[in-house]
Tab-separated table of C-alpha atoms in Angstrom:
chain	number	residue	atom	x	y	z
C	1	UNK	CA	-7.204	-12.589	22.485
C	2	UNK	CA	-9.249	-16.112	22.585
C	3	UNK	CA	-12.169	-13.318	20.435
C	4	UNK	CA	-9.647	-12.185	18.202
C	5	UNK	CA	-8.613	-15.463	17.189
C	6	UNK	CA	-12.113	-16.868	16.267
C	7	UNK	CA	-12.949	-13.435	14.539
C	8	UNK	CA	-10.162	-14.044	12.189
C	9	UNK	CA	-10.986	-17.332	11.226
C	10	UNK	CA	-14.383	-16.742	10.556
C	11	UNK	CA	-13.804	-13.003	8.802
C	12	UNK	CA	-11.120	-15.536	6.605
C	13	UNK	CA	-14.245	-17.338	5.847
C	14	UNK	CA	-16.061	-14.003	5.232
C	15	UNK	CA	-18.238	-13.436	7.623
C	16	UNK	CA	-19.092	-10.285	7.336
C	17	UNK	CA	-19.843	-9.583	11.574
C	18	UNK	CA	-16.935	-11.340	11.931
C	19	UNK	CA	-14.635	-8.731	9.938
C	20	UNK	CA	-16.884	-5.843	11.429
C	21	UNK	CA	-15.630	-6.903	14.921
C	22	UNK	CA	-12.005	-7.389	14.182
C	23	UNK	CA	-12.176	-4.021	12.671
C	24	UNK	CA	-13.471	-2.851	15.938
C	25	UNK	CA	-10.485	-4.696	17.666
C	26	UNK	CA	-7.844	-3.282	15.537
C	27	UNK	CA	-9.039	0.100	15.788
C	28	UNK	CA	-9.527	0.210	19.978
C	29	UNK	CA	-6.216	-2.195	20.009
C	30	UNK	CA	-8.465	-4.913	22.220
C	31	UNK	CA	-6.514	-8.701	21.682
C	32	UNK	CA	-4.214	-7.161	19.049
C	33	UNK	CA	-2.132	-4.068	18.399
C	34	UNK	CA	-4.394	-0.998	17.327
C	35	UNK	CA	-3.440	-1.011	13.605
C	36	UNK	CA	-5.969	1.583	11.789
C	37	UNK	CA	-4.898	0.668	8.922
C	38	UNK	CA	-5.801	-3.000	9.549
C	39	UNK	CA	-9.498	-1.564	11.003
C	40	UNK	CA	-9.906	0.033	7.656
C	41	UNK	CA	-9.142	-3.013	5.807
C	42	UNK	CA	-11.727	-5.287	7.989
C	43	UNK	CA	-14.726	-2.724	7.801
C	44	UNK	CA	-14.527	-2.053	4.272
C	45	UNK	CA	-14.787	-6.061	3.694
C	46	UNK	CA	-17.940	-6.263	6.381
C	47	UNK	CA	-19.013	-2.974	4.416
C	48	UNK	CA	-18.789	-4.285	1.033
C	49	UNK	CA	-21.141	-7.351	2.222
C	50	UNK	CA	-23.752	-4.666	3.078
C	51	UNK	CA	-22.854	-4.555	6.944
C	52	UNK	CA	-24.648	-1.332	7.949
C	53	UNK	CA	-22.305	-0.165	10.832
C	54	UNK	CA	-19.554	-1.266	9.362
C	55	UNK	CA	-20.321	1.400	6.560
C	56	UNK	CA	-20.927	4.313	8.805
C	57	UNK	CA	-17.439	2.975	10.709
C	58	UNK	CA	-15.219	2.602	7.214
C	59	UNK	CA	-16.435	6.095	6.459
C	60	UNK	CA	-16.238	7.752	10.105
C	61	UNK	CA	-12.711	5.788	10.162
C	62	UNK	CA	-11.819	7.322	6.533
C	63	UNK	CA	-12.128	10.757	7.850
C	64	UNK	CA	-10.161	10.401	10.717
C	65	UNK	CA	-7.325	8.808	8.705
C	66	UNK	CA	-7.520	11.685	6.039
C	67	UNK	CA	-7.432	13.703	8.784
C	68	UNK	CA	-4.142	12.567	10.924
C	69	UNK	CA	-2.326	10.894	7.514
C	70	UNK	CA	-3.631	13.039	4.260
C	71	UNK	CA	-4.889	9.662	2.062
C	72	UNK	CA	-8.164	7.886	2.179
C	73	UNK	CA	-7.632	3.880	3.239
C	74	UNK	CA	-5.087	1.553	4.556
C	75	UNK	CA	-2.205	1.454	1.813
C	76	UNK	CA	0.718	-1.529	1.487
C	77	UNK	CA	4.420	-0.445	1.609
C	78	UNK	CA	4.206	0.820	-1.811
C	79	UNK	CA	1.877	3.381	-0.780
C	80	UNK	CA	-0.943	1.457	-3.223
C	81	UNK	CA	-4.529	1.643	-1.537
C	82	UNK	CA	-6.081	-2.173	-0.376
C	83	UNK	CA	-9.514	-2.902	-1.327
């Protein structure tokens, strides 16, 4: 939990190993609830600074969530997509 905390501050800051990691926690549910959705959301913000795993993770984590849900991405309650 004491990691997930200072992973949030600093991916708030954008740091982009900093979102890649809380991604990681979110998705294995390690300090926090697993929340896919919220994995998504964190990897494609470390992705879209160029962070290399977090790339082949948004797009391995894409698949799976087309696969169990039938949409691409983490979506609010009004179904829109976050990017």
């Amino acid at each position: 939990e004491q990691a997930v905390y200072w992973y949030a501050k600093s991916a708030a800051q954008g740091y982009a190993l900093a979102q890649f990691n809380l991604g990681a926690c979110y998705e294995n549910g390690v300090g926090v609830g697993q929340d896919l959705n919220m994995a998504m959301s964190f990897y494609t913000a470390a992705a879209a600074q160029g962070h290399k795993d977090a790339i082949v993770e948004m797009n391995r984590l894409n698949g799976l969530l087309v696969m169990q849900n039938g949409f691409a991405g983490p979506r609010n309650e009004d179904g829109d997509l976050y990017i």
